Coordinates of C-alpha atoms and ligand atoms in Angstrom, one line a residue:
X253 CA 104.4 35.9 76.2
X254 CA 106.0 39.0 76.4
X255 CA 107.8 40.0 79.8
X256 CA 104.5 43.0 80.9
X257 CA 102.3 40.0 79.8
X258 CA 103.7 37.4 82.5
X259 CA 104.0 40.3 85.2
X260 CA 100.1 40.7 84.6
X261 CA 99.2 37.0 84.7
X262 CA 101.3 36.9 88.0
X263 CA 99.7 39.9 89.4
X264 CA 96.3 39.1 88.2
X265 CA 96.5 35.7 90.0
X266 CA 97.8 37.5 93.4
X267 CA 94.5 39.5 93.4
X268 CA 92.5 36.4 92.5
X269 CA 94.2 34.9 95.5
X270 CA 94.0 38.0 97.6
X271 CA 89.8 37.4 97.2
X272 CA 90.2 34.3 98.8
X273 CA 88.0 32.0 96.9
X274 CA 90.9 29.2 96.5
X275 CA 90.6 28.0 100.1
X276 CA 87.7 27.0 99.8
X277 CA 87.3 23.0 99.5
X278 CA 84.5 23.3 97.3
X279 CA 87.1 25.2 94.7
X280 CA 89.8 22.7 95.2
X281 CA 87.7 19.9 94.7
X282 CA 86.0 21.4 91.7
X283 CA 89.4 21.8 90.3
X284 CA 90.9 18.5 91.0
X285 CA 87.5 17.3 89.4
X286 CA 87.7 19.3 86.6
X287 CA 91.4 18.3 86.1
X288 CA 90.5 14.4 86.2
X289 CA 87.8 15.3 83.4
X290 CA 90.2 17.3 81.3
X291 CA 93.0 13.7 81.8
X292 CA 90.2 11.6 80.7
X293 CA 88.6 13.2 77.7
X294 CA 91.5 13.7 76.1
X295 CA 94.3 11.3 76.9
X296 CA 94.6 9.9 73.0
X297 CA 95.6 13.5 72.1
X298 CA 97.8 13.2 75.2
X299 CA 99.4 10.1 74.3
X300 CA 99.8 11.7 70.5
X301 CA 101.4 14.6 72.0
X302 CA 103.6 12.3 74.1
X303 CA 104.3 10.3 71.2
X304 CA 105.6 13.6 68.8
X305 CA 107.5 14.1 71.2
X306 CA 109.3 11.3 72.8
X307 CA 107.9 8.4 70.7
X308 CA 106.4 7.2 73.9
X309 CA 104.8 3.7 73.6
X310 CA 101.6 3.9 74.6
X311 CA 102.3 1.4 77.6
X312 CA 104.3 4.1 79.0
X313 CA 102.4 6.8 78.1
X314 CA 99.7 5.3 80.4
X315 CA 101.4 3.9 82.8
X316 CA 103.8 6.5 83.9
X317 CA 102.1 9.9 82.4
X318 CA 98.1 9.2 82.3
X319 CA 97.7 6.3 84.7
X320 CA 99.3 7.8 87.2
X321 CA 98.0 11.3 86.8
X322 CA 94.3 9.7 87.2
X323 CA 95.4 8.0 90.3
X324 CA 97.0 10.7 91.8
X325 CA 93.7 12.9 91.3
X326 CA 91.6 10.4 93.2
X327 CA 94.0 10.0 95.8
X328 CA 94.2 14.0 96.4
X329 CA 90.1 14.2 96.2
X330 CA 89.5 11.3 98.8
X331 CA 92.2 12.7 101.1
X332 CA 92.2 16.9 100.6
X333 CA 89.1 17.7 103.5
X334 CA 91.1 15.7 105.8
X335 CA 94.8 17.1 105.0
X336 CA 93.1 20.5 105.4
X337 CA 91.8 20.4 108.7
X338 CA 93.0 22.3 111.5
X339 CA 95.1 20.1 113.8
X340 CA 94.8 20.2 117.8
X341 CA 97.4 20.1 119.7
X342 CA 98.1 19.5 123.5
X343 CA 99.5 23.0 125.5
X344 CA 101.8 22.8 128.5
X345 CA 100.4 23.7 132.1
X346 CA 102.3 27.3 131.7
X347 CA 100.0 28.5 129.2
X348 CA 96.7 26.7 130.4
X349 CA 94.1 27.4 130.0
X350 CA 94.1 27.0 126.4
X351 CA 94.6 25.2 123.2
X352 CA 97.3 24.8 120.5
X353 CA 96.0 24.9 117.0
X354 CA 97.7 23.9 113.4
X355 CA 96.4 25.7 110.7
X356 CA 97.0 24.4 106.9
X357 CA 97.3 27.6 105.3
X358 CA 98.0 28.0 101.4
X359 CA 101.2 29.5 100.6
X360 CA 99.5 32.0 98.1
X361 CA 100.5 32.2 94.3
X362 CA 103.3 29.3 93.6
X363 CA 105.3 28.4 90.1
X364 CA 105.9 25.0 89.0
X365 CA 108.7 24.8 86.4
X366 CA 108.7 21.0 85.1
X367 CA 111.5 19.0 82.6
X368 CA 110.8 17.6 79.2
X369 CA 111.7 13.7 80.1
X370 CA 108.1 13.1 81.6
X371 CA 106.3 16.6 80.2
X372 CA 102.7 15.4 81.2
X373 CA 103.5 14.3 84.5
X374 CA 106.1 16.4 85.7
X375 CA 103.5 19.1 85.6
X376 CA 100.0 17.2 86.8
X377 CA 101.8 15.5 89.6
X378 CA 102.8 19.0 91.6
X379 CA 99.8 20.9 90.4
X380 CA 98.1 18.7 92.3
X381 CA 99.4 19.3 95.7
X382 CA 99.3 23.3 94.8
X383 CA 95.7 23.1 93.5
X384 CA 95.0 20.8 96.6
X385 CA 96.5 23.1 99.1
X386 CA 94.6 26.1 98.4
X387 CA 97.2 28.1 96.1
X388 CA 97.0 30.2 93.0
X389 CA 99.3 28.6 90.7
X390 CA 101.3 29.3 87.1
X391 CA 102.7 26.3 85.3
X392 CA 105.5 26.4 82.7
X393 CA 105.6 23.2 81.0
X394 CA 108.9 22.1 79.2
X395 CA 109.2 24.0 75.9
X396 CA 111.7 21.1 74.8
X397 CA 108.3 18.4 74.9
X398 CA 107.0 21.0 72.6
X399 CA 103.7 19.1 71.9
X400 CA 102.9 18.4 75.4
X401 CA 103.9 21.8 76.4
X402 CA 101.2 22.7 73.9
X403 CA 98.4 20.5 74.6
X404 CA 98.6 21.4 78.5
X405 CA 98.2 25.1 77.9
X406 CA 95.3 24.3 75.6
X407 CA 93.7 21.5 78.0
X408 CA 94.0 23.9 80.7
X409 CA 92.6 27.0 79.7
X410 CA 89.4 24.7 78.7
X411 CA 89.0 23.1 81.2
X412 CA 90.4 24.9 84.8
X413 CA 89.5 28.2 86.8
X414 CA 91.6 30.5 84.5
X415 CA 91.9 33.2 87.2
X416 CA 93.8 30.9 89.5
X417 CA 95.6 28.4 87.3
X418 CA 97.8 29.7 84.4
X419 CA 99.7 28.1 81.6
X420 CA 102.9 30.3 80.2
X421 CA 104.6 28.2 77.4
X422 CA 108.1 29.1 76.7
X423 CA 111.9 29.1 76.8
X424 CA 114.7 30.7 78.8
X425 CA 113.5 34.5 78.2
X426 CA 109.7 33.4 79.4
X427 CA 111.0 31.3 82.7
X428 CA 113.6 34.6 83.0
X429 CA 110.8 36.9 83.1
X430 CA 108.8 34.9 85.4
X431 CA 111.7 34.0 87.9
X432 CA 112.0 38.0 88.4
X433 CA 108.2 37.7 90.0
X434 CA 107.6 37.0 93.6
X435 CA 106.2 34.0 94.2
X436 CA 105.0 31.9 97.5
X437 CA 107.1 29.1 96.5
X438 CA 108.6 27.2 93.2
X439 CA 109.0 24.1 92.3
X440 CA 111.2 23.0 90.0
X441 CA 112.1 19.4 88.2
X442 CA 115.5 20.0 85.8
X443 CA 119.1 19.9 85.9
X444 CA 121.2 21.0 89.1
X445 CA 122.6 24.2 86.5
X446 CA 119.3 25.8 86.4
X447 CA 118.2 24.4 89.8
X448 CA 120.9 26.8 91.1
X449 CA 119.7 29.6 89.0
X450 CA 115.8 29.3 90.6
X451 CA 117.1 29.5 93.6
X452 CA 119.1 32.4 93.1
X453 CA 116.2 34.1 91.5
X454 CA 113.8 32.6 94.4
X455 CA 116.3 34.0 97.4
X456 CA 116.0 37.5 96.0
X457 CA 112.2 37.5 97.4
X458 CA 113.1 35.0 100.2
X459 CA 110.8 32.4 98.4
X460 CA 111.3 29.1 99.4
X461 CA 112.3 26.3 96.4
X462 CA 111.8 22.5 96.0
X463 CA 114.5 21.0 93.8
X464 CA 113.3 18.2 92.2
X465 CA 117.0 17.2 90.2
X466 CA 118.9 14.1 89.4
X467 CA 122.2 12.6 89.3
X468 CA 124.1 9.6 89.0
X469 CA 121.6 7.0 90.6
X470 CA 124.0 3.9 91.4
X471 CA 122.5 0.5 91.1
X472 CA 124.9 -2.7 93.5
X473 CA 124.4 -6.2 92.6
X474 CA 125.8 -8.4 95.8
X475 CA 126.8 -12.1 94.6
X476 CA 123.6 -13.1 96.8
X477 CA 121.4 -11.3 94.2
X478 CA 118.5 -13.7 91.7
X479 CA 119.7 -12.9 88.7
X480 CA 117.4 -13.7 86.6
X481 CA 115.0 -11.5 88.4
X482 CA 117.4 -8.6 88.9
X483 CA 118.6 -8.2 85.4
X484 CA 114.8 -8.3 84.4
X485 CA 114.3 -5.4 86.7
X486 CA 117.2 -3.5 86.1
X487 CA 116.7 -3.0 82.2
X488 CA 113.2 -2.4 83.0
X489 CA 114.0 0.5 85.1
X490 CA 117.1 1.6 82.4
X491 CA 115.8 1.3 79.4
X492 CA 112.0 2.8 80.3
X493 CA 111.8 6.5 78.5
X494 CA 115.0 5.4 76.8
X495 CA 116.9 6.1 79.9
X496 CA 115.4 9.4 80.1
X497 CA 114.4 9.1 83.5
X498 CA 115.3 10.7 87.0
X499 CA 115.0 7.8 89.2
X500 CA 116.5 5.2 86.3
X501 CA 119.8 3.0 87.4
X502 CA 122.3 5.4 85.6
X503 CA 125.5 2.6 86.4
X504 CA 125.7 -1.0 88.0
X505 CA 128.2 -1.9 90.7
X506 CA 128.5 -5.3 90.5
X507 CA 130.2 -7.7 92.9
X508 CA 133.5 -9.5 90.3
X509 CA 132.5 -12.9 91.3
X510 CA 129.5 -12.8 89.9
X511 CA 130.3 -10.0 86.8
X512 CA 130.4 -12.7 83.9
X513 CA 126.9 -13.8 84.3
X514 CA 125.6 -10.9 85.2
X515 CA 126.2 -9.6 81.5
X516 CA 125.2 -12.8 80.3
X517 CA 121.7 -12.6 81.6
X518 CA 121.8 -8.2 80.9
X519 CA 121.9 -9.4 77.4
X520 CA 120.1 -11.9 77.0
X521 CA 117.0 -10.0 78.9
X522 CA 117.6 -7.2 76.5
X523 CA 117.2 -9.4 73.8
X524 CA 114.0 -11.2 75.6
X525 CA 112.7 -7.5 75.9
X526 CA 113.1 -6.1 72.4
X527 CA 114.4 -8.6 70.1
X528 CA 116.9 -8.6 67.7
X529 CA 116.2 -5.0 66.2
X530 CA 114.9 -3.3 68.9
X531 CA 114.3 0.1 66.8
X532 CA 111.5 -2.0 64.7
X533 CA 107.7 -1.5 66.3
X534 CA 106.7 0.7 68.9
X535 CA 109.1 -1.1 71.5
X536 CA 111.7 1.9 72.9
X537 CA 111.0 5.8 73.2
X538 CA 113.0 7.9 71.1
X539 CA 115.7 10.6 72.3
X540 CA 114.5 13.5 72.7
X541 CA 116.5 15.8 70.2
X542 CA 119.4 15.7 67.9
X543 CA 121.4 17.2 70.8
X544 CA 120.8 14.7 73.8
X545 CA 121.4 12.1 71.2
X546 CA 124.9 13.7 70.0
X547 CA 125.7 13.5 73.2
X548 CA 124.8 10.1 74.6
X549 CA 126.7 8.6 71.3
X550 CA 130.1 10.5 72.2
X551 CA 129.7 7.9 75.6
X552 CA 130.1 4.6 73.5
X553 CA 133.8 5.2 73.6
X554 CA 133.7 4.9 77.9
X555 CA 133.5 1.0 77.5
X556 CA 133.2 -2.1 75.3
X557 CA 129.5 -2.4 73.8
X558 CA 128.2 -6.0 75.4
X559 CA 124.8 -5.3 73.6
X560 CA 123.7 -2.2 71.4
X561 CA 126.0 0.5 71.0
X562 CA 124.3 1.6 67.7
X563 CA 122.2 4.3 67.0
X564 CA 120.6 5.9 63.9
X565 CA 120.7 10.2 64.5
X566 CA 117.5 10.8 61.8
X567 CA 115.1 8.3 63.6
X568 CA 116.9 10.4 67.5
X569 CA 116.9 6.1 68.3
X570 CA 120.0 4.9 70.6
X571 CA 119.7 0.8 70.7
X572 CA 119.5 -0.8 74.3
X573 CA 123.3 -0.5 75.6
X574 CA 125.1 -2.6 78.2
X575 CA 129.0 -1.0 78.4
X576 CA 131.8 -3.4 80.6
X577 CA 135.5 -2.1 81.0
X578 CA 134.2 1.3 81.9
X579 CA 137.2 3.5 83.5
X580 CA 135.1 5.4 87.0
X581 CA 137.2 8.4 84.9
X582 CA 135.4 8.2 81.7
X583 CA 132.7 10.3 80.0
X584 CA 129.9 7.8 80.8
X585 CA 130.6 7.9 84.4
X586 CA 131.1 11.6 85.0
X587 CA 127.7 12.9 84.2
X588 CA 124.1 12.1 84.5
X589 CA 123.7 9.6 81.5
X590 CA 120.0 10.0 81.1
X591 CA 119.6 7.7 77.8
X592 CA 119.7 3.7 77.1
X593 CA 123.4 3.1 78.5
X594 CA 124.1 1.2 81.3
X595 CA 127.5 1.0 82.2
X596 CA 128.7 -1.7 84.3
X597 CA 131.6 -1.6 86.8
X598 CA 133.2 -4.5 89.3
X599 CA 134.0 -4.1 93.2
X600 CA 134.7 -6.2 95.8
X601 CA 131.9 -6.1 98.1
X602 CA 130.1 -4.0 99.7
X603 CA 132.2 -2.1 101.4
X604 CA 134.0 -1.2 98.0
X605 CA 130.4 -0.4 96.8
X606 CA 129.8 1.9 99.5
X607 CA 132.8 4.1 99.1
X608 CA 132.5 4.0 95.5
X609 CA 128.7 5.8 96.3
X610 CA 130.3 7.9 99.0
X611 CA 132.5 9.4 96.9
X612 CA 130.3 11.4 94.3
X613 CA 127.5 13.3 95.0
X614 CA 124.2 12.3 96.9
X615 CA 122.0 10.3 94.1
X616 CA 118.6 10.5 93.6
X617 CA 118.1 7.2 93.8
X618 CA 119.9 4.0 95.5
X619 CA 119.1 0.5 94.2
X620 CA 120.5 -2.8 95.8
X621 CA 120.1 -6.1 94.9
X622 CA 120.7 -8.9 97.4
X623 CA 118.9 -11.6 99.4
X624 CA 120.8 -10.8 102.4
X625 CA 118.8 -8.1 104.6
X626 CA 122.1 -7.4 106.2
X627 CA 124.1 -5.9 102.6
X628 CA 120.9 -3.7 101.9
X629 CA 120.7 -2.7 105.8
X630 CA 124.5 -1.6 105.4
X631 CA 123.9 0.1 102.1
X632 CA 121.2 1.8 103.0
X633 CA 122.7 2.9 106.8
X634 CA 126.1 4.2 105.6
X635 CA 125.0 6.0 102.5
X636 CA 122.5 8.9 102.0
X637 CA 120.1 9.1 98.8
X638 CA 117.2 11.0 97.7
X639 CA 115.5 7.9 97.9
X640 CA 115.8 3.2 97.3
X641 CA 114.4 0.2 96.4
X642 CA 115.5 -3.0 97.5
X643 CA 115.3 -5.3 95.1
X644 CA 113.7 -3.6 92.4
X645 CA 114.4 0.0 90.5
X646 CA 112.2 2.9 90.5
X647 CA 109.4 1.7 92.5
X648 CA 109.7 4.0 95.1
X649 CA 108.3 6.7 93.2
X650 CA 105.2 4.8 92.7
X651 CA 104.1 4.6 96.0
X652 CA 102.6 7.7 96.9
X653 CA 102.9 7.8 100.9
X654 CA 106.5 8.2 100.2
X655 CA 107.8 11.7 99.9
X656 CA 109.9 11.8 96.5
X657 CA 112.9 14.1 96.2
X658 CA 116.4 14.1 96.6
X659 CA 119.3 15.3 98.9
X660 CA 122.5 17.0 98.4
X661 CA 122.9 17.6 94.4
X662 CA 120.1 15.9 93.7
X663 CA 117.9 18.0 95.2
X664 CA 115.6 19.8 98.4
X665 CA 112.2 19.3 99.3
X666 CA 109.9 16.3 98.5
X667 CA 106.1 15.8 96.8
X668 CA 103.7 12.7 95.8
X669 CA 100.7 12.1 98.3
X670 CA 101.1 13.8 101.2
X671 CA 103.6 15.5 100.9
X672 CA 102.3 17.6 97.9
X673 CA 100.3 18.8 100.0
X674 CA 102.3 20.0 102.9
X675 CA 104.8 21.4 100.0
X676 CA 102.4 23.7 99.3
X677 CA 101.0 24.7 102.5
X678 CA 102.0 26.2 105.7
X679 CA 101.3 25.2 109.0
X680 CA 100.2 28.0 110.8
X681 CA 100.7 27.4 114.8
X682 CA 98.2 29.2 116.7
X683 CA 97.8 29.2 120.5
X684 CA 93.7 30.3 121.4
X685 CA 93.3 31.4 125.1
X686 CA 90.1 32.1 126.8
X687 CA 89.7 35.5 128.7
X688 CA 88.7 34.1 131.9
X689 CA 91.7 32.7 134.6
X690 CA 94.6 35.3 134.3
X691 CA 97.2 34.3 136.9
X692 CA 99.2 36.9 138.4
X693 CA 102.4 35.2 138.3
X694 CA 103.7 36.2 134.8
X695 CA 103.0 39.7 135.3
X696 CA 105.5 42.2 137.2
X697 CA 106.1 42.9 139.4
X698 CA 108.6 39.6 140.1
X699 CA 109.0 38.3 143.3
X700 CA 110.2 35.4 144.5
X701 CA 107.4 33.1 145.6
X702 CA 106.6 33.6 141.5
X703 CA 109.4 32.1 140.6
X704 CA 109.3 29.5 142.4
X705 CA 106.1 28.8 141.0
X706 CA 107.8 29.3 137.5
X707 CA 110.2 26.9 138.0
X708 CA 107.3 24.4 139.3
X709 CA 105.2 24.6 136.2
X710 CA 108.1 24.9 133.2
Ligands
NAD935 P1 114.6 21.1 80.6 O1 115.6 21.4 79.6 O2 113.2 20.8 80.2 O3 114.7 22.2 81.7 C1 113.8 22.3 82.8 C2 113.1 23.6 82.9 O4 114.0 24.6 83.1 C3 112.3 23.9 81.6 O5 111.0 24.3 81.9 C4 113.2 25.0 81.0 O6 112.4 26.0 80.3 C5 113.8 25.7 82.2 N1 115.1 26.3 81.9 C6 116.0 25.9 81.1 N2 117.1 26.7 81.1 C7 116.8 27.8 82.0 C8 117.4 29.0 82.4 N3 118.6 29.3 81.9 N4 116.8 29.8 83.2 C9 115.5 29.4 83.7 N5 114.9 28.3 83.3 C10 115.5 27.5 82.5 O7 115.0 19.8 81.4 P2 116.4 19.2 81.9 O8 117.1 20.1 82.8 O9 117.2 18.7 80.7 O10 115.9 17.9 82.6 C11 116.7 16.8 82.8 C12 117.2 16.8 84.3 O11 116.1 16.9 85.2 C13 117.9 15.6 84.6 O12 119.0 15.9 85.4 C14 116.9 14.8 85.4 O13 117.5 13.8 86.3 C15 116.2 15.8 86.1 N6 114.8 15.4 86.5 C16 114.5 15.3 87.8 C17 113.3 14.8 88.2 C18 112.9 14.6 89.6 O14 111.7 14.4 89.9 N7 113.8 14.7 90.6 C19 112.3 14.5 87.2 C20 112.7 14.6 85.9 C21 113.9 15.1 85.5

């Protein structure tokens, strides 16, 4: 789309807007209908699309792109008339009589920007809240998940209200030229680089900005930890979408007395997961592109491979990687990893694990494993995180009364449940007074029997 051609889809959606018809609960519900429809008729092409692009497993696919997207819908629909209701609100005796209102506004027209890791998702999952709450909304799906990019602009122009809800595919010059509109707020799910240049674009019309980035999500394993269980959940949560996920354990701290085994049973689940050749079958996703994968084979040299270490650039495939002797200096451990490596480093205790986490920017995501509530109760109290799970990895995101998003450098603002929909509404205050009882006291002229009075009722 050329840069006039995005100016007019933006404007265009402003007067739609302006008209007012997206307040009503009859439209969002429609639309949230409509977009449960469009996930249902169509998610093989969905999961092909997904597949093209990431060679997603279909278990994934529907678990954490389709499955969740149909769950999330029904959650908004049985919840939206309520979330939308004005709120009441007790008034002090200063302003009686009368009554304090909360009005759930929509902000207007709003711009979700979303990543390539989990393209499907990553736009559903907002759109939700910003169809939910009222607002006119343009999406730009990630043009590097080109086949999901494509299929949502399609799906969408079938299937939703095409004056309120707009797809514009695209690159850098297409974002560009829609960062340079105003909007009522954007929402963005990337890297902290552009993160920092949506905001800059967004403060130029004072529009506020949710931040949905990542990091170095640090995973402790305390001697007290089941192993068994713990490696189990920890390649789960590593080796999911290759690694290419937000939330995923991007390095272990691991307590030295118990390091040994714990790479003993790391491999052996890896091997229990996806056998000897885990490239054979449908049994790992695929890198993204020849770049990412470039990239995440230049880390190899940060440690000694204790499984995998391999990869084959033509079929974008890194094998399942557990790396031990890691320097906290090296490559792997400077920037986000976001692929099938999981370096693992020994401390002390928890202390040593806390300062480790202290010392580098605020993760997404903390995970600690330990059957003693008092290590995850220090963890959790003396370090600060977008978000944890005890015990487990990434589960937090799956619960939807918790509000996902980070902190610090990984990021501002939250969504899922909830808090989608406060995201992407604003909560008017109103104060309505009848015309009847109109004491004289706070009118001039002042004397001092009314302030005493003033002083009695503040
Ligand atoms: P990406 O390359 O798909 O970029 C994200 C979006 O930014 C795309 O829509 C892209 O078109 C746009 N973009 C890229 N360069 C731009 C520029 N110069 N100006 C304007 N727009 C631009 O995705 P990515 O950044 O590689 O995503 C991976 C990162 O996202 C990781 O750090 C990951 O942790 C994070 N992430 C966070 C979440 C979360 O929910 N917190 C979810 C997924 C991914």
């Amino acid at each position: 789309m050329e840069t006039q051609e995005i100016a007019d889809v933006v404007s265009s959606l402003r007067e739609t807007f302006d008209g007012g018809h997206t307040r009503s609960l009859k439209w969002r519900m429609g639309q949230l209908r409509a977009l449960e429809r469009m996930v249902n008729e169509n998610s093989a092409d969905i999961i092909q699309a997904l597949q093209a692009d990431l060679g997603k497993p279909s278990f994934e696919a529907w678990a954490a792109e389709i499955g969740v997207a149909l769950r999330d819908v029904k959650e908004m629909m049985k919840h939206v008339s309520g979330w939308m209701r004005t709120e009441r609100v007790g008034a002090p005796l200063i302003v009686q009589p009368g009554k304090g209102e909360i009005y759930k506004d929509p902000l207007g027209v709003v711009l979700i920007i979303s990543a390539w890791n989990y393209p499907f998702n990553l736009v559903i999952a907002p759109m939700l809240g910003a169809i939910a709450a009222g607002n006119a909304v343009v999406v730009k799906p990630s043009e590097v998940a080109s086949h999901t990019s494509a299929i949502i602009a399609k799906l969408m122009g079938d299937y939703l209200d095409t004056e309120a809800i707009r797809v514009v595919e695209g690159g850098v010059p297409e974002t560009t030229a829609l960062l340079e509109q105003r909007f009522d707020h954007i929402l963005y799910t990337g890297n902290g680089t552009v993160g920092r240049i949506v905001m800059a674009a967004a403060a130029k019309h004072l529009t506020p900005v949710t931040l949905e980035l990542g990091g170095k999500s640090p995973c402790y394993v305390n001697r007290t930890a089941d192993l068994e269980t713990t490696c189990r959940r920890i390649a789960w949560g590593k080796f999911t979408n290759a690694g290419q996920t937000c939330i995923a354990p991007d390095y272990i701290l691991v307590d030295e007395s118990i390091h040994d085994r714990f790479i003993e049973q790391m491999v052996a689940t890896i091997r229990q997961f996806y056998g000897e050749n885990p490239q054979e079958g449908q049994r790992i996703c695929r890198i993204i592109n020849e770049r990412h994968h470039d990239r995440l084979m230049a880390l190899m040299d940060s440690g000694d491979a204790a499984v995998g270490g391999v990869g084959d650039r033509e079929d974008r495939y890194i094998a399942p990687t557990v790396l031990t002797n890691v320097d906290p200096s090296s490559p792997a451990m400077s920037d986000e990893i976001f692929g099938p490596i999981l370096p693992v480093l020994k401390v002390s205790g928890v202390d040593a694990a806390i300062s480790f986490v202290n010392g580098r920017p605020k993760p997404l995501a903390l995970y600690i494993f330990t059957s003693d509530d008092h290590v995850s109760k220090e963890l959790l109290g003396r370090t600060s995180s977008g978000g944890a799970t005890v015990n487990h990895t990434m589960l937090h995101f799956a619960v939807s009364d918790l509000p996902f998003g980070g902190v610090g450098e990984s990021g501002m603002g939250a969504y899922h449940g909830r808090a989608s929909f406060d995201t992407f509404t604003h909560r008017k205050s109103v104060l309505r007074k009848p015309f009847m009882i109109d004491p004289s006291i706070m009118y001039p002229p002042y004397d001092e029997s009314k302030e005493k009075w003033l002083k009695r009722l503040m």
